[in-house]
Amino acid sequence: MTGGSDYAMRVLSLNPPFLPKFSREQRSPAVTKSGTLYYPMWLSYATGVLEDAGFDVKLIDAPAQQKDVREVLDISKAFQPEMVVIDTSTPSIYSDIKMCSQIKKTIPRCITVLVGPHVSALTHETIQLDPSVDVVARGEYDYTLRDLAKAIEAKTDFEGVPGITFRRGEQVFDTPSRPYITDLDRIPFVSRVYGKHLNIRDYFYAICRHPEVTIITGRGCPHRCTYCVYPQTFQGRRYRGRSADNVVEEFAFIAESFPYVKEVFLEDDTFTIDRSRCTEICEKLIRSKNRLCWTANSRADVDRETLEMMKAAGCRLLCVGVESGSQAILDGIKKGISLDRIRKFFKDARRVGILVHGCFMVGNRGEDRRSMEETLAFAEELNPDTAQFFPLMLYPGTEAYRLAREEGNILTEDFAQWLTDEGLHHCVLNLPGLTNKDLVGFCDRARRDFYLRPRYVGLKLRQVLFHPSELRRTAKSLKTFLRFLLRGSYSG
């Protein structure tokens, strides 16, 4: 490839089959009640880096493209990749390993590589599950895969590739960890990768107007929340942002290349961490006459002036982790925010005209029936545009998982039990005085109580009446969600 030959080494990037519409790359992987299906974001970013380095890459998103194991094996056999990258998640890990084994039997000479937060947290445990697993790329893997592909192509030893754990015969070796990427502008636009390999209309986020495109403007998060999986297993505590010009350029590329797209979702853990950078991006979006509205993840601590700038730049909605209505619980999970600050944020967002999707969680240390009721009351007081209620979902590599194990509160270590038969979240956590069924039952009731309130129904009717563009998003979410709203379900 690099020596003047027209031949380009082939790489298969695979989001493997599992359950229909299984959303593997969201922070809490599952089949969602709202019908949300995430893009294979990290796999797509890595695909762009590999293509930029000259490799011939085929990206398959089996859950979105409704491809089963046989179809994937047929495509793999025809493509004959030298390296196969398989995305993983905690609840699908055994299925992912089986897929790895089946590909290895189909193409014995290929090098199989597992990626994702789960294998980054349980690297040696995973690689020992099956001899078909050749390599685990730990953490942020864009350039790790590039360097590994170069080593495979050159037939050199893997010891020179930082950030991997690899098998050599019966032995397993770790190379030094790879530093986190600081110059994110060098990574190709993920939207370009989507356009080449995926069907954008396959992906639906309940909080966004459809169709939408998901991008990342920055990686890592400095906050210390005990439950959040990406900063603790995948991308670290330091926030690293793309330049404002680079972000605005990708907005322009999306608008020109996909004129049917209605919205951009900025899926940074917390887009608003760096207020000056956030403001700079907004100012440049305004000057560029950006036509796309956008949604972002945020903490509930953004000042009104910044919110006003975001609104002027096209921000339609913010996704905010409120988590609990108990200050003691918030302090225990190291959220670093007060209930009064959250109240002020919601008040300011409403006055500015930015919608808010509120995320509420029960089952953290110290939770009891009273604190759960405080959370429901707080959610109804804040009255976000939409809300979700989940039991704490535990993932290896997080402080929450470690504490629950130490205290004997995890019901099973069988990761296949992290989902129900339908693929919905399955709570595997018991607390003193609260069983997993208690936690799930509360979330089911909280969801019904929140959404069936006359105040909320009236809010949505007014919204659809005065903003008809919200009708399609609301109707699409409601169609799927009603199956779960009016009945109990043993899931989060």
XYZ file of C-alpha atoms in Angstrom, residues 89-321:
233
model
C -20.592 -4.043 24.549
C -21.170 -5.523 27.992
C -24.570 -7.169 27.363
C -23.607 -8.498 23.925
C -20.056 -9.616 24.728
C -20.682 -13.375 24.532
C -22.459 -12.971 21.201
C -19.651 -10.710 19.978
C -17.046 -13.328 20.912
C -19.046 -15.976 19.057
C -19.136 -13.720 15.981
C -15.370 -13.361 16.255
C -14.994 -17.145 16.338
C -17.248 -17.622 13.316
C -15.321 -15.060 11.271
C -12.030 -16.681 12.250
C -13.298 -20.054 11.036
C -14.442 -18.454 7.772
C -11.202 -16.494 7.213
C -8.533 -18.266 9.318
C -5.712 -15.938 8.241
C -7.412 -12.694 9.338
C -6.429 -10.881 12.519
C -9.452 -10.301 14.758
C -9.568 -7.199 16.948
C -12.129 -6.395 19.642
C -12.840 -2.768 20.603
C -15.126 -0.885 23.000
C -15.489 0.092 26.672
C -16.196 -3.451 27.884
C -13.032 -4.994 26.481
C -11.049 -1.947 27.585
C -12.183 -2.571 31.169
C -11.911 -6.383 31.150
C -9.142 -6.869 28.637
C -7.502 -10.072 29.855
C -10.787 -11.628 30.936
C -12.127 -11.055 27.405
C -9.145 -12.246 25.390
C -9.110 -15.472 27.400
C -12.735 -16.243 26.549
C -11.908 -17.671 23.130
C -8.703 -18.342 21.166
C -10.279 -16.689 18.122
C -9.626 -13.275 19.710
C -6.219 -12.158 18.456
C -6.091 -8.568 19.727
C -7.935 -6.166 22.023
C -7.479 -2.475 21.225
C -7.796 -0.719 24.573
C -9.484 2.638 25.008
C -9.521 5.223 22.230
C -8.603 3.093 19.247
C -8.554 5.245 16.079
C -4.783 5.367 15.632
C -4.262 2.045 17.399
C -6.106 0.304 14.559
C -4.172 2.291 11.963
C -0.839 1.291 13.461
C -1.939 -2.312 13.922
C -3.042 -2.494 10.284
C 0.357 -1.153 9.222
C 2.077 -3.816 11.332
C -0.075 -6.558 9.784
C 0.644 -5.235 6.313
C 4.382 -5.046 6.968
C 4.364 -8.396 8.800
C 6.111 -6.843 11.808
C 5.648 -7.695 15.471
C 2.700 -6.181 17.326
C 4.894 -5.132 20.264
C 5.515 -1.793 18.563
C 1.805 -0.885 18.519
C 0.780 1.064 21.662
C -2.622 0.432 23.244
C -3.166 -3.255 22.484
C -3.292 -6.584 24.247
C -2.488 -9.448 21.895
C -2.171 -13.199 21.807
C 1.003 -14.970 20.760
C 0.525 -18.707 20.989
C -0.640 -19.497 24.507
C 0.654 -16.221 25.939
C -0.969 -12.783 26.154
C 1.032 -9.549 26.028
C 0.199 -5.913 26.807
C 1.850 -3.021 25.006
C 2.081 0.378 26.757
C -1.109 2.438 26.818
C -1.573 4.888 23.982
C -1.821 8.589 24.906
C -5.190 10.157 24.213
C -5.511 12.003 20.925
C -4.973 15.736 21.341
C -5.283 16.973 17.759
C -8.824 15.847 16.937
C -8.918 18.063 13.835
C -6.730 15.487 12.071
C -9.458 12.860 12.237
C -11.688 12.789 9.127
C -15.296 13.955 9.446
C -17.396 11.071 10.701
C -20.312 12.377 8.622
C -18.266 11.663 5.492
C -17.865 8.053 6.652
C -21.600 7.770 7.335
C -22.371 9.010 3.842
C -20.068 6.469 2.239
C -20.930 3.362 4.262
C -24.287 3.808 6.006
C -27.872 4.870 5.356
C -28.442 7.945 7.484
C -32.189 7.362 7.599
C -31.621 4.078 9.488
C -30.672 5.979 12.638
C -33.175 7.538 14.993
C -32.657 9.438 18.244
C -35.896 10.070 20.087
C -34.805 13.525 21.229
C -33.785 14.683 17.737
C -35.622 15.577 14.553
C -35.331 12.790 12.018
C -33.168 12.275 10.047
C -30.201 13.436 12.074
C -26.420 13.107 12.014
C -24.384 12.445 15.146
C -20.878 13.865 15.496
C -18.373 14.338 18.310
C -16.785 17.757 18.823
C -14.712 16.760 21.853
C -13.691 13.692 23.826
C -13.271 13.004 27.537
C -14.955 14.549 30.587
C -13.285 16.027 33.694
C -16.215 15.349 36.011
C -16.054 12.466 38.477
C -19.531 10.891 38.240
C -19.213 7.326 39.538
C -21.520 5.672 37.003
C -20.453 7.235 33.675
C -18.713 4.646 31.522
C -16.886 6.514 28.726
C -14.624 8.773 30.846
C -13.673 5.869 33.130
C -13.000 3.185 30.513
C -12.596 4.718 27.098
C -11.639 8.373 26.722
C -10.377 9.667 30.032
C -11.074 12.618 32.300
C -9.438 15.330 30.200
C -11.679 17.116 27.716
C -10.057 17.485 24.300
C -11.942 19.587 21.785
C -11.864 20.057 18.039
C -11.282 23.612 16.898
C -14.351 25.772 16.347
C -13.479 26.154 12.658
C -13.287 22.373 12.230
C -16.699 21.848 13.860
C -18.356 24.589 11.791
C -16.797 23.160 8.631
C -18.417 19.795 9.358
C -21.804 21.474 9.873
C -21.402 23.006 6.410
C -20.384 19.643 4.947
C -23.482 17.962 6.432
C -25.803 20.697 5.174
C -24.379 20.461 1.652
C -23.994 16.677 1.424
C -27.234 15.636 3.123
C -29.855 18.323 2.414
C -32.583 16.099 3.884
C -30.961 16.019 7.343
C -32.938 17.965 9.932
C -30.584 18.061 12.902
C -27.054 17.458 14.190
C -26.506 15.722 17.538
C -23.285 16.687 19.348
C -22.608 13.515 21.327
C -19.722 14.754 23.469
C -20.112 13.585 27.062
C -20.543 17.262 27.948
C -20.391 19.720 25.046
C -20.615 22.760 27.344
C -17.573 22.009 29.541
C -15.405 24.678 27.909
C -17.674 27.754 27.831
C -15.305 29.902 25.793
C -14.976 27.198 23.122
C -18.743 26.612 23.172
C -19.303 30.332 22.654
C -16.717 30.475 19.848
C -18.410 27.594 18.021
C -21.778 29.314 18.389
C -20.459 32.645 17.133
C -18.931 30.991 14.072
C -22.083 28.964 13.376
C -24.061 32.222 13.399
C -21.573 33.956 11.083
C -21.610 30.977 8.714
C -25.418 31.243 8.453
C -25.763 27.627 9.595
C -29.234 26.281 8.708
C -29.108 23.116 10.868
C -30.565 22.981 14.329
C -28.656 20.875 16.844
C -28.864 19.029 20.140
C -26.064 18.445 22.633
C -25.286 16.750 25.930
C -24.831 19.202 28.784
C -24.654 19.526 32.532
C -27.346 21.549 34.255
C -24.929 24.348 35.081
C -24.808 26.461 31.913
C -25.339 30.183 32.499
C -28.128 32.057 30.762
C -25.792 34.148 28.587
C -24.242 31.004 27.100
C -27.679 29.443 26.623
C -28.807 32.522 24.692
C -25.770 32.266 22.417
C -26.434 28.555 21.883
C -30.057 29.226 21.007
C -29.050 31.880 18.476
C -26.647 29.381 16.883
C -29.382 26.781 16.366
C -29.427 24.767 19.595
C -32.879 23.219 19.874
C -32.500 20.829 22.812
C -30.043 19.842 25.530
C -29.809 16.345 27.003
C -29.067 16.717 30.723
C -28.295 14.159 33.403
